[in-house]
Amino acid sequence: MVESLVERYKRELFDSVVPFWLNHSLDREHGGYFTGLDRDGSLYDPRKYVWMQGRAVWMFARLCNSTGHRDEWAAAARSIVEFLRKYARRADGTVWFSLQRDGSPAFFQRKPYAGFFLVLAYAEWYKMTGEPWYLDEARALYKLVREWIADPTLLGRPGPPVSQLADIMVEASMALELLSIDPHDRYREHMAACLKRVAAHERDGLLLENIAPRDLPEGRLFCPGSAAEVGWFLLRCDPSRAQRDFLIDMIARAIDCGWDAEHGGLFYLMDAEGKPPAQLEAPMKLWWPHTEAIVASAQAYSITHDPDWLTRLDRIDRYAFGHFADPVHGEWFGYCERDGTVSNTLKGGPYKGFFHVPRALLFAIQLLDRV
Amino acid sequence: MVESLVERYKRELFDSVVPFWLNHSLDREHGGYFTGLDRDGSLYDPRKYVWMQGRAVWMFARLCNSTGHRDEWAAAARSIVEFLRKYARRADGTVWFSLQRDGSPAFFQRKPYAGFFLVLAYAEWYKMTGEPWYLDEARALYKLVREWIADPTLLGRPGPPVSQLADIMVEASMALELLSIDPHDRYREHMAACLKRVAAHERDGLLLENIAPRDLPEGRLFCPGSAAEVGWFLLRCDPSRAQRDFLIDMIARAIDCGWDAEHGGLFYLMDAEGKPPAQLEAPMKLWWPHTEAIVASAQAYSITHDPDWLTRLDRIDRYAFGHFADPVHGEWFGYCERDGTVSNTLKGGPYKGFFHVPRALLFAIQLLDRV
């Protein structure tokens, strides 16, 4: 099973996903790339979302850095990273959420995540090119993003901060990326702190999104994809044996408790006590919880060699390839109804670009190849 | 058909909807009412959302003012309106979006709508009681809400303002309510301005949500329920003959083009050119577009006496009562999947309270009784 999975993931990555983006998304006029692409790659939204731009730089550069340089990947990464360098930051040092096609400002979101994706982009680009501006900028933004997470009022949001699983993932991810280009103990200390903080999110065997009172919906919010993602990230952050076992257990529970027994697939959001979730889209099936569960299962299998993980991987893989993959035009659909019907034909948007699918395929290939 | 509809709407209003809220929602300890209620009326979120508090005051007072005083309705309205008077406004004159159970602040949303619902609440409460503080406050907030719509930077949002169908509805609705207690030509002038502004939202026969470039998703956004709602509101604002015909045509197109030919029901959101909508919940079936389409159809029928409107009303009515009404515990479900399955068992939340269902039933009863 493992060998045929690896072969299939390689075909999907190099023959379907990468070509879709190279063929349809690059803006040859202004630089950067479009993510507002419909099923066949046609453009329905010309804005450039900074999260997505940063993620694509990271992904193209990571492909070069880990599978071998290709000129067209490097050129795509360069076009996008230079677009970001020119237009992403505001005069006050914060980061735009979205830009117009030509780089002029569109929208500022009072959240730290646009800055986070710049850190990923600049770190991986520096790893590829050694251009020193990107290391300096990644270091500076690393510090700022951590400050913005610690004090949301710096971006104009109400305080005090709530401990969010997503923020732990962001901090661990930044530290992991920077450590590989900027060996410094502070990154190890920050990763160790993330490993400690995540334990406080566990309630009744589930990693919940927020540490908040249980009588409020946000205190009961459970996102299986987010729990799987933070799990596989932290497994890369040098956990102790006990931390490792805890994380693997949390991933198993996220996948098993998040699975829809009636229609298959992982729910997007759930209430840990079965009460009504606050988000209308909660019961939908989104592509990214499935890509994260694929990586997490492959990672857990590579550590434990327990065949239960291949069973989980097989279950998620069948659902994901059966519902999201698009053999006609390439890349994956992002959004299905609860019953598995594709509910929106987009291949990209403000939150879906060249990132989750290729990252999951690349990481799963690397993890399974190693076994 | 009309007589049996009216009888059924009266039973639904007085035997199902009103009792659900009177039995489950009122906070006898702190005043105000809870809207975070699950199917059986059990509480899943104790926060008090100012939109919902204001809407319920308006609704209970309107029931007293138009169908005859009942002590329990008046007591409910008083408990909520006094809670709002104590806790809704911030020191700087803006209005909280949500409050804790005891009235302490929870969240401020940088939008004008919490203020709008205070205007509705205070105007209708003044009509019922003659207590002068509420008229003064409604007048003052009327002015502020119009300013906040005209200049979003006053609330900390980016400018310049985009013309939104929802804002036209808000301004027309406030003017209509205030005119009935505060006869002044400015309200008529403002209604006339709304009737002019709405015409600019028509493109290819549909009332679109925003006046924005057509290459952006927000410039193609179509919400059938919103088009029907603004239509019936403006029909009450003394339109010219030509404006009246235009509005009735827009309502017909909203209902006919918004109808899901495959599963029935009105889509929540659509892209006017069939491109991917930006919102994940776009294809869902929500209760309120159906309640607004019921009122709009009844209103159009009361004006035109065209039997086509009874056909439309019958179609929407069957879908709504077949999918949203809950004969077991009373009140309506709010959210169905595209295929009509109830996707969330809540009866109330931050955006659903004692408002759309009883308002639609009351107004449809009044309109159809008149025919």
XYZ file of C-alpha atoms in Angstrom:
742
model
C 0.000 0.000 0.000
C 2.728 2.460 0.972
C 4.556 2.208 -2.359
C 1.443 2.675 -4.446
C 0.418 5.651 -2.282
C 3.778 7.291 -2.838
C 3.533 6.760 -6.584
C 0.032 8.174 -6.688
C 0.985 11.180 -4.566
C 3.913 11.939 -6.870
C 1.672 11.828 -9.938
C -0.931 14.022 -8.232
C 1.664 16.558 -7.144
C 3.725 16.837 -10.319
C 1.100 16.054 -13.001
C -2.044 17.660 -11.563
C -1.467 20.178 -8.772
C 1.746 21.975 -9.754
C 0.742 22.274 -13.447
C -2.668 23.738 -12.541
C -1.029 26.638 -10.727
C 1.831 27.149 -13.176
C -0.590 27.175 -16.120
C -3.299 29.407 -14.725
C -2.265 31.501 -11.765
C 0.830 33.572 -12.498
C 0.400 37.264 -13.228
C 2.972 37.978 -15.929
C 2.091 41.669 -15.910
C 2.330 42.710 -12.267
C 4.012 39.736 -10.621
C 2.502 37.652 -7.858
C -0.163 35.035 -8.605
C -3.933 34.886 -8.660
C -5.782 32.485 -6.386
C -9.341 33.462 -7.390
C -9.553 30.642 -9.916
C -12.599 28.615 -10.880
C -12.561 24.916 -11.692
C -10.907 25.329 -15.099
C -8.457 27.986 -13.951
C -10.523 30.952 -15.142
C -10.248 34.069 -13.013
C -13.190 35.149 -10.856
C -11.347 37.417 -8.373
C -8.196 39.348 -9.352
C -7.155 40.318 -5.829
C -3.966 39.010 -4.328
C -4.253 37.676 -0.809
C -1.048 38.004 1.180
C -1.570 34.719 3.063
C -1.781 32.943 -0.274
C 1.157 34.777 -1.855
C 3.393 33.934 1.078
C 2.277 30.309 1.145
C 3.051 29.867 -2.555
C 6.560 31.321 -2.233
C 7.212 28.881 0.593
C 5.809 25.974 -1.433
C 7.631 26.635 -4.720
C 10.899 27.280 -2.873
C 10.428 24.199 -0.693
C 9.892 22.092 -3.817
C 13.175 23.428 -5.211
C 14.960 22.978 -1.897
C 13.771 19.448 -1.272
C 13.122 17.784 -4.646
C 15.643 19.611 -6.837
C 15.743 23.009 -8.536
C 13.496 23.676 -11.509
C 13.640 26.990 -13.292
C 9.892 27.432 -13.603
C 9.327 26.852 -9.882
C 12.111 29.244 -8.970
C 10.772 31.865 -11.385
C 7.280 31.580 -9.911
C 8.630 31.931 -6.373
C 10.726 34.928 -7.397
C 7.820 36.705 -9.057
C 5.674 36.284 -5.958
C 8.322 37.031 -3.342
C 9.325 40.253 -5.092
C 5.671 41.270 -5.312
C 5.405 40.749 -1.558
C 8.628 42.620 -0.864
C 7.279 45.614 -2.783
C 3.686 45.710 -1.586
C 2.875 43.528 1.444
C 3.885 45.731 4.364
C 2.124 48.890 5.430
C 3.877 52.092 6.398
C 3.366 51.268 10.100
C 5.022 47.858 9.760
C 1.829 45.782 9.804
C 0.904 43.652 6.803
C -1.945 43.968 4.279
C -4.421 41.111 4.052
C -5.130 41.656 0.367
C -3.808 43.734 -2.494
C -5.212 44.725 -5.841
C -3.909 43.040 -8.945
C -1.242 45.757 -9.326
C -0.147 45.656 -5.696
C -2.075 48.653 -4.422
C -3.778 48.094 -1.054
C -7.129 46.346 -0.762
C -7.834 45.285 2.837
C -6.144 45.185 6.240
C -7.216 42.415 8.604
C -6.481 42.947 12.284
C -4.824 39.539 12.616
C -1.190 38.375 12.728
C -1.428 35.708 10.027
C -0.448 37.714 6.941
C 2.829 38.445 8.740
C 3.202 34.758 9.614
C 3.029 33.738 5.956
C 5.641 36.341 5.074
C 7.980 34.714 7.596
C 7.476 31.310 5.958
C 7.966 32.764 2.481
C 11.080 34.759 3.297
C 12.723 31.978 5.314
C 12.340 29.396 2.554
C 13.321 31.875 -0.141
C 16.444 32.748 1.836
C 17.229 29.064 2.161
C 17.063 28.798 -1.628
C 18.911 31.988 -2.624
C 20.881 33.205 0.378
C 19.695 36.773 -0.333
C 20.292 38.390 3.068
C 17.397 40.890 3.011
C 14.957 37.985 3.354
C 16.647 36.541 6.431
C 16.659 39.952 8.114
C 13.021 40.524 7.250
C 11.997 37.031 8.382
C 13.725 37.596 11.731
C 12.088 41.002 12.205
C 8.634 39.721 11.298
C 9.063 36.666 13.526
C 9.424 39.007 16.480
C 6.474 41.162 15.415
C 4.091 38.246 14.781
C 4.848 36.864 18.242
C 4.100 40.294 19.724
C 0.843 40.597 17.752
C -0.264 37.184 19.015
C 0.667 38.045 22.612
C -1.162 41.385 22.493
C -4.026 41.627 19.947
C -4.620 45.269 20.873
C -1.432 46.094 18.897
C -3.467 45.354 15.750
C -6.628 47.031 17.052
C -8.364 43.858 18.272
C -9.862 43.635 21.757
C -7.706 41.987 24.429
C -6.775 40.071 26.469
C -5.600 37.318 24.120
C -7.335 33.931 24.076
C -5.062 30.890 23.742
C -5.837 29.532 20.270
C -4.587 26.274 18.782
C -3.934 28.118 15.512
C -1.539 30.502 17.239
C 0.443 27.669 18.802
C 0.758 26.148 15.335
C 1.862 29.499 13.906
C 4.533 30.033 16.545
C 5.839 26.477 16.326
C 5.888 26.619 12.548
C 7.813 29.906 12.427
C 10.350 28.668 14.966
C 10.855 25.417 13.070
C 11.418 27.205 9.766
C 13.774 29.813 11.180
C 15.811 27.294 13.132
C 16.783 25.649 9.851
C 18.392 28.852 8.527
C 19.280 30.734 11.722
C 20.531 28.276 14.373
C 19.706 29.911 17.674
C 18.505 28.534 20.994
C 15.607 30.969 21.211
C 13.775 28.999 18.490
C 14.205 25.770 20.463
C 12.921 27.522 23.580
C 9.882 28.807 21.713
C 9.141 25.346 20.319
C 9.426 23.881 23.815
C 6.982 26.526 25.076
C 4.501 25.591 22.322
C 4.726 21.926 23.316
C 3.808 22.927 26.866
C 0.999 25.294 25.855
C -0.760 22.764 23.652
C -1.388 20.406 26.562
C -3.732 22.961 28.147
C -6.020 22.714 25.085
C -6.888 19.095 25.835
C -10.314 18.475 27.346
C -11.930 15.047 27.540
C -9.453 13.671 25.032
C -9.840 16.357 22.367
C -7.578 19.275 21.468
C -10.035 22.191 21.525
C -9.497 25.375 19.506
C -9.650 27.892 22.346
C -9.077 27.994 26.067
C -12.352 29.653 27.037
C -15.230 28.962 29.462
C -17.158 25.807 28.607
C -20.534 27.562 28.738
C -19.538 29.586 25.643
C -19.510 28.045 22.136
C -15.870 29.079 21.592
C -14.902 27.131 24.712
C -16.334 23.946 23.172
C -15.122 24.471 19.591
C -13.343 21.470 18.080
C -11.789 21.504 14.603
C -10.459 18.047 13.721
C -8.263 19.421 10.920
C -6.690 21.995 13.187
C -5.991 19.400 15.898
C -4.356 17.102 13.317
C -2.303 19.979 11.901
C -0.983 21.263 15.220
C -0.243 17.643 16.099
C 1.998 16.932 13.119
C 3.722 20.321 13.426
C 4.617 19.747 17.050
C 5.822 16.225 16.321
C 8.545 17.983 14.291
C 9.472 20.228 17.223
C 11.566 17.716 19.161
C 8.955 16.565 21.706
C 9.794 14.423 24.705
C 8.642 10.818 24.618
C 5.571 11.667 26.716
C 4.763 14.692 24.558
C 5.131 12.580 21.436
C 2.710 9.952 22.732
C 0.258 12.671 23.729
C 0.389 14.300 20.285
C -0.084 10.991 18.472
C -3.050 10.220 20.715
C -4.563 13.656 20.014
C -4.184 13.128 16.251
C -5.872 9.715 16.479
C -8.777 11.187 18.419
C -9.127 14.148 16.066
C -9.457 11.826 13.086
C -11.670 9.260 14.800
C -14.000 11.712 16.606
C -14.059 14.122 13.658
C -15.177 11.467 11.184
C -18.752 11.675 9.886
C -20.134 8.161 10.443
C -23.042 8.834 8.097
C -21.441 10.416 5.026
C -17.716 9.941 5.604
C -15.125 12.701 5.697
C -13.987 14.953 8.502
C -16.336 17.604 9.785
C -14.950 21.129 9.537
C -16.094 22.237 13.006
C -17.881 20.535 15.891
C -19.123 21.364 19.362
C -17.331 19.094 21.834
C -20.566 18.621 23.788
C -22.801 18.134 20.748
C -24.440 21.538 21.105
C -25.072 23.740 18.045
C -21.824 25.143 16.631
C -21.844 28.888 15.940
C -20.555 28.567 12.359
C -22.956 27.788 9.516
C -20.249 25.933 7.612
C -19.467 23.582 10.537
C -20.775 20.332 8.992
C -19.190 20.937 5.590
C -16.272 18.884 4.325
C -13.260 21.075 3.506
C -10.182 19.922 1.655
C -7.605 21.113 4.184
C -8.621 19.087 7.258
C -8.185 16.062 4.982
C -4.748 17.112 3.724
C -3.647 17.746 7.320
C -5.010 14.376 8.433
C -3.047 12.708 5.598
C 0.215 14.317 6.743
C -0.534 13.616 10.408
C -1.318 9.946 9.723
C 1.805 9.524 7.612
C 3.855 11.188 10.332
C 2.353 9.030 13.092
C 2.949 5.912 10.992
C 6.551 6.887 10.329
C 7.085 7.109 14.102
C 5.030 4.191 15.409
C 4.931 1.743 12.454
C 1.514 0.826 13.832
C -0.689 -0.497 10.984
C -3.707 1.306 12.494
C -2.218 4.454 11.011
C -2.226 2.967 7.519
C -5.896 2.105 8.043
C -6.636 5.717 8.985
C -4.533 7.029 6.121
C -6.346 4.769 3.677
C -9.748 5.941 4.905
C -8.879 9.650 4.606
C -7.038 9.166 1.323
C -10.029 7.440 -0.287
C -12.399 10.151 0.851
C -10.096 12.982 -0.230
C -9.268 11.582 -3.657
C -12.876 10.503 -4.167
C -14.330 13.929 -3.377
C -11.784 16.728 -3.753
C -9.344 15.681 -6.500
C -10.318 16.894 -9.979
C -8.821 14.671 -12.671
C -10.377 16.837 -15.392
C -8.713 20.201 -14.737
C -6.212 19.316 -12.016
C -5.792 20.593 -8.415
C -8.503 19.881 -5.819
C -11.910 21.296 -5.097
C -12.029 22.897 -1.665
C -15.555 22.742 -0.384
C -18.113 19.941 -0.246
C -21.516 19.801 1.380
C -21.810 17.463 4.329
C -23.006 14.710 1.974
C -19.893 15.057 -0.183
C -21.378 16.999 -3.114
C -19.000 19.702 -4.364
C -20.667 22.900 -3.171
C -18.417 25.461 -4.813
C -16.377 24.890 -7.951
C -13.502 27.192 -6.987
C -9.959 25.854 -6.987
C -8.614 28.859 -5.133
C -9.753 31.893 -3.185
C -8.755 34.075 -0.250
C -7.965 30.977 1.830
C -7.095 28.317 -0.757
C -4.038 28.575 -2.975
C -0.863 26.706 -3.815
C -0.270 25.316 -0.340
C -2.241 22.665 1.563
C -2.554 20.113 -1.234
C 1.042 20.251 -2.514
C 2.455 20.478 1.025
C 0.507 17.398 2.116
C 1.527 15.440 -0.985
C 5.191 16.430 -0.635
C 5.366 15.713 3.093
C 3.470 12.427 2.795
C 5.832 11.330 0.000
C 8.856 12.197 2.157
C 7.471 10.504 5.278
C 6.347 7.335 3.531
C 9.495 7.096 1.414
C 11.465 7.099 4.644
C 9.585 4.120 6.123
C -56.237 29.383 -0.106
C -55.841 32.834 1.440
C -58.183 32.122 4.336
C -56.552 28.839 5.239
C -53.114 30.466 5.039
C -54.191 33.193 7.441
C -55.576 30.636 9.877
C -52.396 28.577 9.712
C -50.189 31.634 10.165
C -52.176 32.677 13.229
C -51.792 29.231 14.792
C -48.068 29.179 13.999
C -47.543 32.653 15.448
C -49.600 32.370 18.622
C -49.343 28.634 19.392
C -45.777 27.816 18.302
C -43.475 30.809 17.841
C -44.493 33.216 20.605
C -44.782 30.464 23.251
C -41.316 29.090 22.398
C -39.694 32.413 23.217
C -41.871 33.237 26.226
C -41.237 29.786 27.712
C -37.502 29.499 27.149
C -35.753 32.766 26.463
C -36.421 35.347 29.164
C -33.723 35.996 31.743
C -35.654 36.545 34.982
C -32.437 37.304 36.863
C -30.728 40.015 34.793
C -33.425 41.064 32.327
C -33.142 40.793 28.570
C -33.557 37.470 26.786
C -31.325 34.666 25.597
C -31.200 33.747 21.930
C -28.579 30.971 22.172
C -31.253 28.277 22.366
C -31.096 24.767 20.978
C -34.037 22.920 19.438
C -35.804 22.272 22.750
C -35.097 25.714 24.187
C -32.024 24.658 26.191
C -29.298 27.276 26.483
C -26.021 26.818 24.600
C -24.777 30.457 24.609
C -25.648 32.875 27.428
C -24.529 36.053 25.656
C -27.018 38.720 24.728
C -26.706 40.047 21.222
C -27.867 43.640 20.895
C -29.336 43.142 17.397
C -31.497 40.359 18.801
C -32.500 42.246 21.966
C -33.619 45.243 19.917
C -35.505 43.109 17.433
C -37.432 41.344 20.194
C -38.482 44.604 21.857
C -39.783 45.790 18.500
C -41.607 42.512 17.918
C -43.282 42.164 21.316
C -44.291 45.835 21.291
C -45.544 45.591 17.703
C -47.689 42.598 18.663
C -49.202 44.655 21.501
C -49.634 47.709 19.276
C -51.234 45.879 16.386
C -53.070 42.827 17.765
C -53.988 44.043 21.249
C -52.128 44.419 24.542
C -51.159 41.309 26.476
C -49.411 41.623 29.805
C -46.845 38.909 29.156
C -45.772 40.457 25.845
C -45.501 43.895 27.403
C -43.533 42.525 30.352
C -41.101 40.743 28.009
C -40.611 43.909 25.958
C -40.067 45.962 29.120
C -37.489 43.564 30.528
C -35.491 43.665 27.290
C -35.819 47.381 26.566
C -34.660 48.300 30.074
C -31.707 45.923 29.731
C -30.766 47.723 26.501
C -31.232 51.152 28.051
C -28.825 50.192 30.833
C -26.138 48.333 28.903
C -26.275 48.709 25.101
C -24.420 51.964 24.511
C -20.730 52.517 25.008
C -19.229 55.570 26.680
C -18.383 57.037 23.252
C -21.991 56.742 22.012
C -21.452 53.686 19.820
C -23.321 50.469 20.548
C -22.073 47.060 21.766
C -22.661 44.073 19.508
C -22.948 41.623 22.394
C -23.153 41.669 26.158
C -22.581 39.089 28.837
C -25.570 37.579 30.594
C -25.403 40.303 33.272
C -25.047 43.169 30.812
C -21.303 43.648 31.015
C -19.594 44.196 27.645
C -18.670 41.305 25.382
C -17.879 42.482 21.839
C -17.966 45.650 19.723
C -18.586 45.203 15.995
C -17.517 48.090 13.762
C -20.907 48.177 12.020
C -23.975 50.406 12.365
C -26.585 47.667 12.770
C -26.699 47.324 16.562
C -27.682 51.016 16.617
C -30.290 50.391 13.936
C -32.035 47.758 16.025
C -32.052 50.099 19.019
C -33.918 52.646 16.871
C -36.559 50.039 15.965
C -36.890 48.917 19.589
C -37.129 52.383 21.077
C -39.562 53.689 18.433
C -42.012 50.823 18.873
C -41.684 50.905 22.660
C -42.394 54.633 22.635
C -45.448 54.008 20.472
C -46.681 51.580 23.116
C -45.841 53.533 26.280
C -45.288 57.161 25.351
C -42.192 57.238 27.581
C -40.354 60.262 26.140
C -36.750 59.080 26.788
C -37.216 56.428 24.101
C -38.360 58.888 21.443
C -35.426 61.178 22.163
C -32.997 58.273 22.056
C -34.511 56.865 18.851
C -34.169 60.270 17.162
C -30.563 60.666 18.316
C -29.592 57.155 17.214
C -31.377 57.626 13.885
C -29.032 60.488 13.130
C -25.954 58.548 14.282
C -26.772 55.369 12.354
C -27.163 57.395 9.157
C -23.789 59.014 9.815
C -22.129 55.643 10.495
C -23.497 54.295 7.204
C -22.359 57.373 5.287
C -18.844 57.251 6.775
C -17.664 53.821 7.964
C -14.401 55.318 9.220
C -16.394 56.761 12.151
C -16.619 53.188 13.460
C -13.060 52.315 12.509
C -13.855 50.581 9.213
C -12.038 51.448 5.992
C -13.746 53.932 3.697
C -15.085 55.043 1.312
C -18.517 53.473 1.844
C -19.878 50.927 -0.638
C -23.588 51.220 -1.464
C -25.161 48.134 0.111
C -28.727 46.925 -0.284
C -28.806 46.186 3.451
C -28.057 49.818 4.266
C -30.860 51.079 2.037
C -33.209 48.720 3.852
C -31.919 49.943 7.214
C -32.390 53.599 6.351
C -35.840 53.074 4.841
C -36.920 50.964 7.791
C -35.795 53.521 10.380
C -37.492 56.361 8.524
C -40.727 54.406 8.198
C -40.803 53.537 11.897
C -39.961 57.037 13.078
C -42.448 58.700 10.747
C -45.244 56.853 12.549
C -44.350 58.477 15.905
C -42.574 61.666 14.859
C -44.305 63.203 11.803
C -41.619 65.150 10.019
C -40.845 65.705 6.352
C -37.214 64.624 6.729
C -38.323 61.000 7.087
C -40.309 61.242 3.841
C -37.296 62.792 2.120
C -35.051 60.005 3.359
C -37.497 57.338 2.162
C -37.646 59.025 -1.237
C -33.848 59.001 -1.389
C -33.800 55.259 -0.597
C -36.277 54.619 -3.427
C -33.899 56.401 -5.799
C -30.754 54.698 -4.512
C -32.144 51.185 -4.840
C -32.570 51.542 -8.625
C -28.787 51.754 -9.026
C -28.472 48.226 -7.562
C -30.300 46.670 -10.514
C -28.138 44.851 -13.043
C -29.561 42.517 -15.691
C -32.842 42.322 -13.843
C -31.485 41.501 -10.384
C -31.071 43.698 -7.312
C -27.429 43.069 -6.397
C -26.097 43.489 -2.857
C -23.318 45.990 -3.571
C -22.470 48.617 -6.132
C -18.938 47.454 -6.910
C -16.888 46.531 -9.997
C -18.222 43.477 -11.770
C -14.821 41.788 -11.863
C -14.926 41.467 -8.052
C -17.100 38.855 -6.306
C -18.799 41.542 -4.193
C -19.882 43.319 -7.387
C -21.724 40.175 -8.515
C -23.197 39.158 -5.151
C -26.921 38.402 -5.231
C -28.932 37.524 -2.113
C -32.513 36.635 -3.066
C -33.766 37.123 0.502
C -32.206 40.546 0.768
C -33.684 41.643 -2.572
C -37.127 40.445 -1.479
C -36.777 42.174 1.892
C -35.680 45.544 0.549
C -38.480 45.223 -2.001
C -41.289 44.839 0.505
C -39.830 47.517 2.780
C -39.693 50.064 -0.013
C -43.207 49.184 -1.156
C -44.248 50.630 2.222
C -42.311 53.857 1.607
C -44.831 55.551 -0.669
C -43.256 54.696 -4.057
C -44.409 56.248 -7.324
C -46.332 54.003 -9.705
C -43.160 53.336 -11.725
C -41.124 52.631 -8.583
C -43.830 50.286 -7.344
C -43.819 48.304 -10.587
C -40.025 48.158 -10.498
C -39.979 46.846 -6.918
C -42.607 44.212 -7.615
C -40.637 43.098 -10.671
C -37.439 42.891 -8.600
C -39.205 40.771 -5.947
C -40.520 38.400 -8.616
C -37.063 38.002 -10.116
C -35.447 37.512 -6.713
C -37.809 34.655 -5.925
C -37.752 33.082 -9.399
C -33.988 33.382 -10.022
C -33.126 32.549 -6.402
C -35.078 29.287 -6.428
C -33.106 26.040 -6.410
C -34.594 24.052 -9.306
C -33.012 20.845 -8.027
C -33.799 20.787 -4.303
C -36.314 23.637 -3.883
C -35.913 26.600 -1.563
C -34.137 29.894 -2.027
C -30.359 29.949 -2.145
C -28.786 32.149 0.525
C -26.216 33.769 -1.783
C -25.443 33.524 -5.508
C -23.010 34.974 -8.002
C -25.005 36.853 -10.639
C -22.745 35.484 -13.374
C -22.615 31.934 -12.059
C -19.031 32.247 -10.826
C -17.993 30.845 -7.427
C -19.425 32.885 -4.550
C -16.955 33.887 -1.859
C -19.068 32.595 1.035
C -18.993 28.912 2.005
C -22.600 29.057 3.174
C -23.883 30.422 -0.168
C -25.868 27.348 -1.290
C -27.472 26.737 2.104
C -31.160 27.307 2.733
C -31.710 29.821 5.536
C -35.031 30.521 7.187
C -35.008 34.293 6.757
C -34.886 34.584 2.958
C -38.027 32.438 3.040
C -39.809 34.571 5.644
C -38.935 37.696 3.630
C -40.171 36.091 0.418
C -43.450 35.223 2.171
C -43.992 38.851 3.245
C -42.916 40.182 -0.154
C -45.267 37.826 -2.011
C -48.163 38.691 0.268
C -47.408 42.376 -0.180
C -47.190 42.094 -3.975
C -50.435 40.118 -4.041
C -52.185 42.695 -1.875
C -51.216 45.358 -4.425
C -51.627 43.529 -7.732
C -54.231 40.835 -6.963
C -52.328 38.829 -9.571
C -52.788 35.092 -8.858
C -49.151 34.471 -9.872
C -48.250 35.869 -6.461
C -50.390 33.275 -4.710
C -48.554 30.613 -6.717
C -45.212 31.998 -5.533
C -46.457 32.336 -1.982
C -47.700 28.745 -2.011
C -44.348 27.458 -3.282
C -42.320 29.301 -0.631
C -44.815 28.541 2.114
C -44.683 24.787 1.411
C -40.899 24.781 1.412
C -40.658 26.869 4.581
C -43.216 24.939 6.607
C -41.883 21.633 5.271
C -38.282 22.340 6.227
C -37.966 25.014 8.909
C -41.091 24.779 11.102
C -40.676 22.516 14.150
C -44.033 21.190 15.325
C -42.350 19.283 18.189
C -40.774 22.138 20.151
C -42.152 25.185 18.337
C -40.376 28.054 16.492
C -38.379 27.347 13.304
C -35.030 25.858 12.558
C -32.770 28.382 10.874
C -30.263 26.540 8.757
C -30.637 23.720 6.247
C -28.115 22.170 3.887
C -28.712 22.804 0.220
C -30.672 19.528 0.016
C -33.040 20.633 2.790
C -31.598 18.601 5.686
C -31.511 20.598 8.935
C -27.806 21.314 9.382
C -27.874 22.942 12.801
C -30.521 22.352 15.450
C -30.364 25.848 16.948
C -33.549 27.879 17.242
C -31.665 31.069 17.986
C -28.178 32.540 17.973
C -26.320 35.790 17.332
C -28.425 36.404 14.189
C -31.666 34.512 14.859
C -34.060 35.520 17.587
C -37.651 36.607 18.104
C -37.950 38.527 14.856
C -38.039 37.221 11.281
C -40.522 34.394 11.789
C -43.072 36.285 13.929
C -42.709 39.457 11.824
C -43.375 37.527 8.612
C -46.358 35.719 10.095
C -47.837 38.932 11.540
C -47.319 40.953 8.368
C -48.598 38.185 6.097
C -51.701 37.831 8.276
C -52.320 41.601 8.073
C -51.701 41.778 4.320
C -53.806 38.757 3.431
C -56.587 39.712 5.855
C -56.837 43.021 4.005
C -57.342 41.403 0.578
